[in-house]
Amino acid sequence: MNPSNPSTQAVVKTPPVAAPGPSNFIRDIVLEDLKANKYGGRVQTRFPPEPNGYLHIGHAKSICLNFGLAAEFGGKTNLRFDDTNPSKEETEYVESIKENVRWLGFDWEDRLFYASDYFDQLHEWAVTLIKAGKAYVDDLTADEIRMHRGTLTEPGKDSPYRKRSVEENLDLFERMRAGEFPDGSRVLRAKIDMASPNLNMRDPVMYRILHAEHHRTGNKWCIYPMYDYAHGESDSIEEVTHSICTLEFEDHRPLYNWFIQQLGIFPSRQIEFDRLNLTYTLLSKRKLLQLVEEGHVSGWDDPRMPTISGIKRRGYTPEAIRNFCGAIGVSKTNGSIELAMLEHFVREDLNKRAQRVMAVLRPLKVVIDNYPENQIEEMDAVNNPEDPSAGTRKVSFSRVLYIEQDDFREDPPKQYYRLSPGREVRLRYGYFVTCTSVVKKDQGEVAEVHCTYDPQTRGGNSPPDGRKVKSTIHWVSAAHAIDAEVRIYDNLFLKEDPNQTEAGQNFTANLNPKSLEILSPAKVEPSLANATVGNRYQFERLGYFCVDPDSAPGKLVFNRTVALKDTWAKIEKKTEKGSPKR
Ligand code: ATP
Ligand code: MG
């Protein structure tokens, strides 16, 4: 019964998966099946996206699970496009999905498949089912079928066409395929049980008529298999051993198993897990598409989007996402994960790999009056305290600098230890400086701050008298700094659950009007002159930033990936087991 099995080719290369965390129920099932030699010791999984949008962080969870499990047990993972719906699918989505899976660090090698590859086989099996009296052509309209379906408490009613002879069904199905009938006029249904307590078993539709061009099969077909008919069979064709999917398909499992039994095909085992939900985030391709189409974001790869393309552009690393997906694990109940937890994993990873630099986002001019007018000193700065092999670099120090506006207060409140009149602070890698006076603009706003420096504190070291300061601030030399545009992002939605709206509103009412703030010109140290798109840095004291593709020669654009303050690490410390708050 099985066509040539494409999944048994090629040797698996172990992808760079995160170290396996504690076991979970899916892994336990795989282990049991391996022990019982259920599939001859094979582990074959697949990631089956529908190419109707860009992948998001929820898909990353599924990708890490499928590829991670197979890799752990020497198995293989297929990438399969579930392209049964010609009207919504586009080649752009196929390409972005392939790129995203690769970027996450996974490799399907030569096992790239499409459900549309199986249209001939699926059609053949439909004919088999008709011949066995297990499927029939129904002339009811979609509305009538719905009305006949019954409810959770009431059984459905048989269609008047349910008793059609095998010959008539074969004839009508062939004429449906040949294009004799208009869209929606007839469907092919499985003949199961209109009284089943499971609504999915009440004679589900297998094929519909759709005179639409398909991105791969062109105009070959004008009937298309329904997802519920195609999905399980595609798994069987590929001899997928463990078909892992999200919980909403639990009630569909009996139907998939019914097809497997009727057709006597490879018995893939479906296992359901909880889909990822994140606070302040929407994970639905349909809604993300709406954000793109209505222009609420600049595109699928807007750094505020939870798409893989968006978070990549934002500066998240594949390692951070894999570690996050490993840590959240899987469960049998849907919950919600704190966005702060994802950000925690991003920080943890960037802390290890990002070079430190100094950048001033909202510049305030500082003049060091007793520093020689034309003097420039090259100060040593550490590139990454977490990684001594990253070495040091030179940072130019001069008489006129920029510091953050926030690091100066003319009237400092209590507990404010940064620069203010009469106060001494350390300029990181520079000198101790003391504020002597301020120059104001007409409106009273501070235009520049004047200081004196202590030559005995070169490199930011304490002077011989052991004098201490309470604050260290960052700076850039005005003459050496480069201008940059810096984009600061906040949550895209104001509500923890963006779907929670007042009557008559939709989720866009919860969009955060301040999710993007553009700072320009910010001043960054000259070592960033050669920064290229995708490079990631820690701007000291400010957060992690990466170079945006909007950069061009002479124009540097940075995205703030994430700020430094880790709220989740604090939550984690407070919760007894250190498990994420759900
Ligand atoms: P969406 O609801 O965003 O449109 P989908 O489930 O329709 O997603 P598919 O392309 O059909 O998207 O999904 C491919 C795979 O990714 C499926 O196996 C699906 O179960 C899984 N998946 C989708 N969303 C999530 C999520 N939020 N968490 C975990 N897995 C997910
Ligand atoms: Mg779907």
XYZ file of C-alpha atoms and ligand atoms in Angstrom:
614
model
C 0.000 0.000 0.000
C 2.857 2.352 0.694
C 4.349 4.336 -2.138
C 8.104 4.728 -2.218
C 9.051 6.113 1.123
C 11.048 9.290 0.708
C 11.957 9.530 4.368
C 14.427 6.698 4.563
C 17.136 8.373 2.524
C 20.094 10.402 3.733
C 22.031 10.262 6.937
C 21.110 12.677 9.702
C 23.526 15.425 10.630
C 23.047 16.393 14.241
C 21.826 19.980 14.316
C 22.948 22.276 17.105
C 20.085 21.591 19.481
C 19.996 22.895 23.013
C 21.104 20.387 25.606
C 18.083 18.193 26.356
C 16.325 19.470 29.443
C 14.372 17.300 31.813
C 12.334 14.642 30.057
C 8.758 15.349 29.015
C 5.765 13.220 28.138
C 6.457 13.249 24.393
C 10.053 12.198 24.883
C 8.838 9.484 27.278
C 6.474 8.131 24.612
C 9.305 8.046 22.074
C 11.519 6.250 24.591
C 8.781 3.663 25.271
C 8.239 3.087 21.552
C 11.959 2.656 21.052
C 12.098 0.163 23.921
C 9.181 -1.787 22.461
C 10.806 -1.596 19.014
C 7.500 -0.263 17.727
C 8.804 1.285 14.519
C 11.911 -0.844 14.150
C 13.859 1.631 16.276
C 13.110 4.531 13.937
C 12.213 8.049 14.981
C 10.794 10.099 12.134
C 9.185 13.476 12.787
C 8.126 16.352 10.579
C 7.422 20.045 10.777
C 4.291 20.722 8.690
C 3.631 24.452 8.199
C 0.868 25.752 6.015
C 2.505 28.328 3.692
C -0.062 31.031 4.413
C 2.090 33.404 6.456
C 5.446 33.839 8.148
C 6.508 31.583 11.010
C 6.315 32.926 14.547
C 7.910 32.042 17.871
C 5.123 29.488 18.497
C 6.253 27.619 15.402
C 9.790 27.743 16.783
C 8.579 25.667 19.719
C 7.228 23.042 17.326
C 10.378 23.141 15.173
C 12.676 22.697 18.185
C 10.523 19.817 19.441
C 10.367 17.965 16.149
C 13.993 18.438 15.116
C 15.263 18.145 18.694
C 13.546 14.828 19.402
C 14.653 13.249 16.150
C 18.235 14.434 16.601
C 18.395 13.092 20.126
C 17.449 9.611 18.982
C 19.344 9.506 15.703
C 16.157 10.083 13.725
C 15.151 12.403 10.929
C 12.818 15.338 10.473
C 11.036 16.280 7.282
C 9.964 19.743 6.327
C 6.552 19.418 4.757
C 4.423 22.212 3.422
C 0.772 21.536 4.096
C -0.292 23.267 0.920
C -3.823 21.943 0.462
C -5.442 25.377 0.327
C -4.538 26.993 -3.015
C -6.283 30.314 -2.428
C -4.223 31.422 0.594
C -0.795 30.115 -0.198
C 2.132 31.882 -1.705
C 5.655 31.089 -2.751
C 6.962 34.033 -0.696
C 5.792 32.223 2.427
C 7.443 28.954 1.378
C 10.781 30.719 0.931
C 10.557 32.616 4.212
C 9.689 29.430 6.098
C 12.679 27.565 4.678
C 14.964 30.443 5.548
C 13.560 30.695 9.084
C 13.962 26.979 9.845
C 17.552 27.102 8.609
C 18.255 30.225 10.634
C 16.995 28.469 13.757
C 19.771 25.941 13.113
C 17.889 22.974 11.677
C 18.420 21.012 8.500
C 15.862 18.878 6.673
C 18.579 17.858 4.199
C 16.876 16.377 1.141
C 13.588 15.788 2.896
C 11.583 18.762 1.690
C 8.039 17.709 0.849
C 4.704 19.201 -0.060
C 1.267 17.767 0.667
C 0.581 18.672 -2.963
C 3.191 16.041 -3.940
C 0.657 13.550 -2.655
C -2.448 14.773 -4.496
C -2.403 11.772 -6.878
C -2.007 9.300 -4.021
C -4.679 11.034 -1.931
C -7.067 10.950 -4.890
C -6.366 7.258 -5.404
C -7.112 6.568 -1.748
C -10.345 8.542 -1.961
C -11.413 6.254 -4.825
C -10.422 3.255 -2.689
C -12.684 4.510 0.094
C -15.580 5.101 -2.321
C -15.192 1.576 -3.653
C -15.256 0.229 -0.097
C -18.512 2.108 0.554
C -16.689 4.409 2.990
C -17.069 7.695 1.142
C -19.827 9.398 -0.845
C -20.511 12.458 -2.940
C -22.879 14.869 -1.241
C -24.892 17.544 -3.059
C -25.891 19.450 0.066
C -24.615 23.022 0.297
C -22.088 23.965 2.965
C -24.886 25.548 5.016
C -27.060 22.450 4.752
C -24.170 20.238 5.790
C -23.650 22.450 8.824
C -27.354 22.232 9.694
C -27.311 18.448 9.406
C -24.282 18.206 11.616
C -26.076 18.373 14.978
C -24.485 19.702 18.151
C -22.487 18.375 21.065
C -25.741 17.244 22.680
C -27.744 16.279 19.584
C -26.789 13.716 16.950
C -26.505 14.806 13.329
C -28.840 13.806 10.490
C -27.893 11.689 7.498
C -27.652 13.503 4.197
C -30.259 12.329 1.657
C -27.289 11.539 -0.634
C -25.590 9.260 1.881
C -27.076 6.119 0.364
C -25.773 6.702 -3.156
C -24.431 3.593 -4.860
C -20.702 3.052 -5.224
C -21.061 3.382 -9.023
C -22.856 6.701 -8.798
C -20.286 8.002 -6.295
C -17.393 6.918 -8.507
C -18.998 8.587 -11.493
C -19.767 11.838 -9.679
C -16.345 12.029 -8.023
C -14.683 11.536 -11.401
C -16.832 14.289 -12.901
C -15.979 16.564 -9.953
C -12.310 15.957 -10.760
C -12.893 16.557 -14.457
C -14.249 20.025 -13.724
C -17.892 19.467 -14.646
C -19.299 21.170 -11.545
C -18.973 24.655 -10.096
C -17.254 25.496 -6.802
C -19.236 24.479 -3.753
C -21.808 22.406 -5.613
C -20.660 19.008 -4.319
C -18.205 17.507 -1.837
C -16.809 14.083 -1.105
C -17.486 12.963 2.461
C -16.245 10.064 4.560
C -19.081 7.774 5.580
C -18.503 7.270 9.300
C -21.203 8.022 11.869
C -23.587 11.005 11.983
C -24.366 10.174 15.619
C -20.765 10.064 16.845
C -20.197 12.078 20.037
C -17.087 13.425 18.254
C -18.244 15.974 15.673
C -15.138 15.353 13.577
C -16.412 11.825 12.942
C -19.783 12.955 11.561
C -19.036 12.287 7.898
C -16.283 14.907 7.509
C -15.677 16.479 4.130
C -12.654 14.977 2.329
C -12.697 16.905 -0.960
C -14.187 20.140 -2.178
C -14.451 21.686 -5.618
C -12.254 24.740 -6.058
C -11.401 26.036 -9.491
C -8.249 27.723 -8.277
C -4.660 27.683 -9.424
C -2.258 26.039 -7.006
C 1.264 27.426 -6.457
C 2.769 24.056 -7.370
C 0.214 21.981 -9.272
C -1.084 24.866 -11.346
C -4.441 24.030 -12.900
C -4.101 20.269 -12.740
C -6.712 20.014 -10.012
C -10.075 21.613 -9.414
C -10.808 19.443 -6.401
C -8.638 19.814 -3.309
C -8.341 17.562 -0.263
C -9.353 19.004 3.097
C -6.651 19.413 5.733
C -8.177 16.669 7.895
C -8.031 14.204 5.044
C -4.590 15.175 3.743
C -2.673 15.704 6.943
C -2.724 12.252 8.512
C -2.221 10.546 5.153
C 0.785 12.721 4.387
C 2.315 11.539 7.665
C 1.656 7.946 6.659
C 3.162 8.405 3.213
C 6.331 9.752 4.806
C 6.229 6.999 7.439
C 6.339 9.575 10.196
C 6.519 7.659 13.467
C 5.615 10.470 15.861
C 3.327 13.133 14.479
C 3.544 15.937 17.002
C 0.919 18.665 16.871
C -0.898 21.156 19.059
C -3.764 20.325 21.410
C -6.596 21.590 19.220
C -6.081 18.513 17.030
C -6.682 16.040 19.851
C -10.313 15.537 18.757
C -9.177 14.989 15.187
C -6.959 12.054 16.124
C -9.794 9.454 15.958
C -10.509 10.592 12.395
C -6.865 10.302 11.328
C -6.739 6.846 12.882
C -9.957 5.903 11.062
C -8.388 6.739 7.690
C -5.255 4.778 8.640
C -7.384 1.730 9.523
C -9.632 1.886 6.470
C -6.711 2.251 4.108
C -4.307 -0.039 5.963
C -1.513 2.518 5.701
C 1.469 3.363 7.920
C 0.230 3.975 11.480
C 1.775 7.327 12.408
C 1.146 8.144 16.039
C -0.191 11.589 16.774
C 0.811 13.238 20.055
C -0.582 16.623 21.083
C 1.138 19.343 23.114
C 0.254 22.855 24.272
C 0.677 25.686 21.821
C 2.887 28.525 22.940
C 1.117 31.662 24.092
C 3.154 34.661 25.175
C 1.965 37.627 27.198
C 1.566 40.936 25.276
C 1.903 38.958 22.047
C -0.362 37.488 19.390
C 0.641 34.197 17.827
C -1.772 33.700 14.972
C -0.741 34.014 11.366
C -4.142 35.410 10.450
C -3.871 38.250 12.970
C -0.233 38.927 12.171
C -1.228 39.190 8.505
C -3.858 41.732 9.488
C -1.205 43.825 11.287
C 0.899 43.786 8.122
C -1.955 44.487 5.714
C -3.411 47.327 7.765
C 0.023 48.908 8.149
C 0.226 48.718 11.948
C 3.764 47.399 11.466
C 6.255 47.901 8.643
C 6.060 44.287 7.472
C 6.354 40.653 8.536
C 9.908 41.377 9.673
C 9.105 44.466 11.718
C 11.272 44.038 14.848
C 8.129 44.306 17.003
C 6.580 41.262 15.339
C 6.820 37.849 17.061
C 7.707 36.322 13.692
C 11.039 34.566 13.319
C 11.933 37.187 10.704
C 10.965 39.957 13.128
C 12.877 38.695 16.133
C 15.888 37.931 13.958
C 15.890 41.523 12.744
C 15.390 42.660 16.323
C 18.647 40.895 17.230
C 17.458 37.737 18.973
C 19.801 34.790 18.408
C 18.782 31.275 17.318
C 20.619 29.932 20.369
C 18.474 32.066 22.693
C 15.286 30.861 21.035
C 16.351 27.224 21.208
C 17.274 27.599 24.888
C 13.925 29.253 25.582
C 12.014 26.508 23.783
C 13.950 23.883 25.741
C 13.174 25.598 29.026
C 9.422 26.025 28.518
C 9.023 22.315 27.787
C 5.698 20.822 26.740
C 2.496 20.097 28.569
C -1.045 18.847 28.089
C -2.750 22.101 29.049
C -2.625 25.480 27.359
C -1.151 28.315 29.372
C 0.702 31.523 28.849
C 4.408 32.193 29.141
C 5.730 35.551 30.294
C 7.327 37.565 27.516
C 9.910 38.512 30.153
C 11.050 34.890 30.190
C 11.838 34.945 26.479
C 13.728 38.206 26.947
C 15.659 36.649 29.799
C 17.003 33.956 27.473
C 17.924 36.574 24.880
C 19.912 38.541 27.467
C 21.561 35.445 28.835
C 22.830 34.514 25.383
C 23.823 38.019 24.279
C 25.655 38.587 27.547
C 28.062 35.860 26.484
C 28.578 36.927 22.909
C 27.900 40.647 22.486
C 30.798 43.077 22.350
C 30.468 46.005 24.734
C 30.614 49.495 23.305
C 29.702 52.976 24.491
C 26.827 54.822 22.885
C 24.844 57.836 24.008
C 21.201 57.774 23.011
C 20.112 61.250 24.180
C 23.293 63.314 24.049
C 24.216 66.074 26.498
C 27.469 67.962 25.841
C 30.135 67.928 28.542
C 33.189 70.221 28.407
C 36.179 69.399 30.622
C 37.595 72.843 31.163
C 41.000 71.819 32.550
C 41.674 69.196 29.862
C 44.148 70.377 27.198
C 42.335 71.759 24.182
C 43.829 69.569 21.431
C 44.723 66.510 23.445
C 43.363 63.083 22.550
C 44.079 60.013 24.643
C 43.485 56.453 23.560
C 41.945 54.608 26.503
C 41.810 50.826 26.843
C 38.295 49.421 27.004
C 37.332 45.798 27.679
C 35.351 44.207 24.815
C 33.547 41.588 26.866
C 34.118 40.949 30.571
C 32.388 37.555 30.093
C 34.886 36.532 27.433
C 38.542 37.493 28.013
C 39.441 36.212 24.541
C 37.443 39.126 23.080
C 40.319 41.423 24.102
C 40.335 45.199 24.396
C 39.980 48.168 22.095
C 41.030 51.809 22.143
C 38.494 54.538 22.858
C 39.396 58.181 22.201
C 39.043 60.602 25.108
C 39.015 64.357 24.553
C 37.945 67.674 26.062
C 34.384 67.661 24.731
C 32.243 64.600 25.314
C 28.626 63.499 25.232
C 26.888 61.817 28.132
C 23.237 60.757 28.504
C 20.844 63.564 29.419
C 19.574 61.172 32.075
C 22.979 61.018 33.715
C 22.831 64.688 34.724
C 20.428 66.495 37.061
C 20.765 70.113 37.978
C 18.588 69.463 41.014
C 19.288 65.866 41.917
C 16.617 64.091 43.912
C 17.695 62.024 46.925
C 19.358 58.751 45.916
C 20.487 60.239 42.592
C 24.240 59.674 42.497
C 25.068 60.535 38.914
C 26.444 63.872 37.721
C 25.112 67.101 39.269
C 26.655 70.438 40.234
C 29.547 69.848 42.655
C 29.322 66.052 42.319
C 32.189 63.819 41.171
C 31.579 60.691 39.041
C 33.701 58.227 37.095
C 33.671 58.287 33.303
C 34.102 54.616 32.419
C 37.646 53.970 31.126
C 38.159 57.758 31.286
C 38.699 59.922 34.349
C 36.940 61.123 37.476
C 35.185 64.388 36.641
C 33.430 66.954 38.845
C 30.645 69.199 37.579
C 31.497 72.878 38.045
C 28.754 74.728 36.145
C 26.034 74.509 33.519
C 25.247 76.586 30.451
C 21.551 77.003 29.644
C 19.550 77.711 26.546
C 17.095 80.614 26.465
C 14.228 78.413 27.656
C 16.243 77.336 30.684
C 17.083 73.921 29.320
C 20.623 72.710 30.072
C 22.728 73.079 26.906
C 26.082 71.923 28.222
C 27.733 70.883 31.430
C 31.191 72.004 32.483
C 33.498 69.812 34.520
C 37.069 69.467 35.707
C 38.957 66.193 35.640
C 41.506 64.652 37.966
C 44.574 63.602 35.914
C 45.445 61.078 38.620
C 42.419 58.933 37.740
C 43.409 57.924 34.199
C 41.524 54.884 32.931
C 38.807 55.567 35.484
C 41.003 54.276 38.322
C 40.716 55.548 41.894
C 43.158 58.335 42.792
C 46.059 57.792 45.265
C 44.057 59.400 48.068
C 41.545 56.517 47.791
C 38.660 58.889 47.085
C 35.523 57.034 45.967
C 32.634 57.978 43.696
C 29.162 56.493 43.805
C 28.520 56.374 40.088
C 30.149 55.349 36.811
C 28.675 56.696 33.598
C 29.364 56.125 29.913
C 30.338 58.725 27.328
C 31.621 59.264 23.813
C 34.089 61.831 22.541
C 32.162 64.486 20.596
C 34.768 64.865 17.887
C 35.071 61.132 17.345
C 31.503 59.903 17.781
C 29.413 58.732 14.840
C 25.772 59.659 14.405
C 23.273 56.820 14.419
C 19.550 56.288 14.458
C 18.408 54.107 17.328
C 15.003 52.448 17.394
C 13.647 51.579 20.806
C 10.832 49.049 20.974
C 8.230 48.393 23.583
C 5.546 45.688 23.649
C 3.367 45.804 20.557
C 0.256 45.402 22.716
C -0.759 47.104 25.931
C -2.725 44.181 27.349
C -1.248 40.961 28.660
C -3.882 39.191 26.572
C -4.236 41.264 23.383
C -7.388 39.330 22.468
C -9.222 40.753 25.449
C -11.294 43.637 24.078
C -14.410 45.640 24.769
C -17.509 44.700 22.801
C -17.298 45.933 19.214
C -13.510 46.270 19.238
C -10.918 43.974 17.779
C -7.399 43.222 18.984
C -5.951 46.227 17.149
C -7.608 48.412 19.808
C -4.971 47.039 22.183
C -1.997 48.120 20.069
C 0.571 50.128 22.027
C 0.847 53.571 20.335
C 4.328 53.936 21.855
C 5.764 50.618 20.717
C 8.381 52.398 18.583
C 10.506 55.372 19.577
C 13.154 56.697 17.207
C 16.181 58.485 18.656
C 18.262 60.478 16.214
C 20.982 61.423 16.175
C 22.369 59.189 18.877
C 26.153 59.249 19.264
C 28.092 55.991 19.127
C 31.791 55.263 19.539
C 33.826 55.199 16.317
C 34.652 51.488 16.543
C 31.099 50.984 15.234
C 31.974 52.590 11.894
C 32.472 49.148 10.388
C 29.448 47.511 11.992
C 27.476 45.443 9.497
C 23.849 44.431 9.367
C 23.011 41.869 12.024
C 26.009 42.673 14.282
C 24.995 42.678 17.923
C 26.405 44.822 20.723
C 25.843 45.680 24.301
C 25.641 49.448 24.629
C 27.051 49.785 28.121
C 24.364 50.398 30.747
C 21.622 50.576 28.092
C 20.921 47.151 26.654
C 21.605 44.999 23.634
C 21.393 46.487 20.171
C 21.883 45.236 16.650
C 22.448 46.794 13.264
C 19.253 47.034 11.214
C 19.083 46.288 7.470
C 17.884 49.880 6.935
C 21.504 50.932 7.495
C 23.381 52.226 4.472
C 26.865 53.670 3.863
C 27.077 56.687 6.147
C 23.818 55.802 7.914
C 23.854 53.478 10.899
C 20.525 52.238 12.225
C 20.307 50.199 15.426
C 17.447 48.230 16.921
C 17.287 47.835 20.645
C 17.024 44.078 21.019
C 16.303 44.158 24.730
C 17.053 46.412 27.686
C 19.449 45.245 30.393
C 17.033 44.952 33.287
C 15.933 41.350 33.704
C 12.520 41.205 35.345
C 12.106 37.474 34.763
C 15.296 36.523 36.610
C 13.746 38.237 39.647
C 10.434 36.411 39.236
C 12.360 33.169 38.896
C 14.215 33.756 42.133
C 10.947 34.348 43.974
C 9.109 31.260 42.722
C 10.103 28.197 44.678
C 10.871 25.811 41.846
C 12.155 28.451 39.505
C 9.562 27.338 36.988
C 8.056 29.944 34.683
C 4.878 31.587 35.908
C 1.994 30.239 33.859
P -1.524 29.922 13.339
O -2.615 29.628 14.306
O -0.519 30.901 13.809
O -2.029 30.241 11.975
P -1.164 27.237 12.567
O -1.279 26.194 13.595
O -2.291 27.427 11.640
O -0.708 28.572 13.248
P 0.594 25.820 10.850
O 1.390 26.367 9.727
O -0.542 24.937 10.534
O 0.135 27.055 11.699
O 1.549 25.162 11.923
C 2.653 24.342 11.675
C 2.993 23.628 12.941
O 3.325 24.547 13.970
C 1.822 22.813 13.432
O 2.277 21.538 13.804
C 1.305 23.584 14.613
O 0.726 22.737 15.545
C 2.560 24.284 15.122
N 2.232 25.531 15.809
C 1.540 26.574 15.324
N 1.379 27.531 16.257
C 1.992 27.080 17.370
C 2.190 27.614 18.681
N 1.706 28.809 19.043
N 2.874 26.863 19.566
C 3.381 25.679 19.219
N 3.236 25.122 18.014
C 2.554 25.809 17.092
Mg -3.153 25.912 10.491
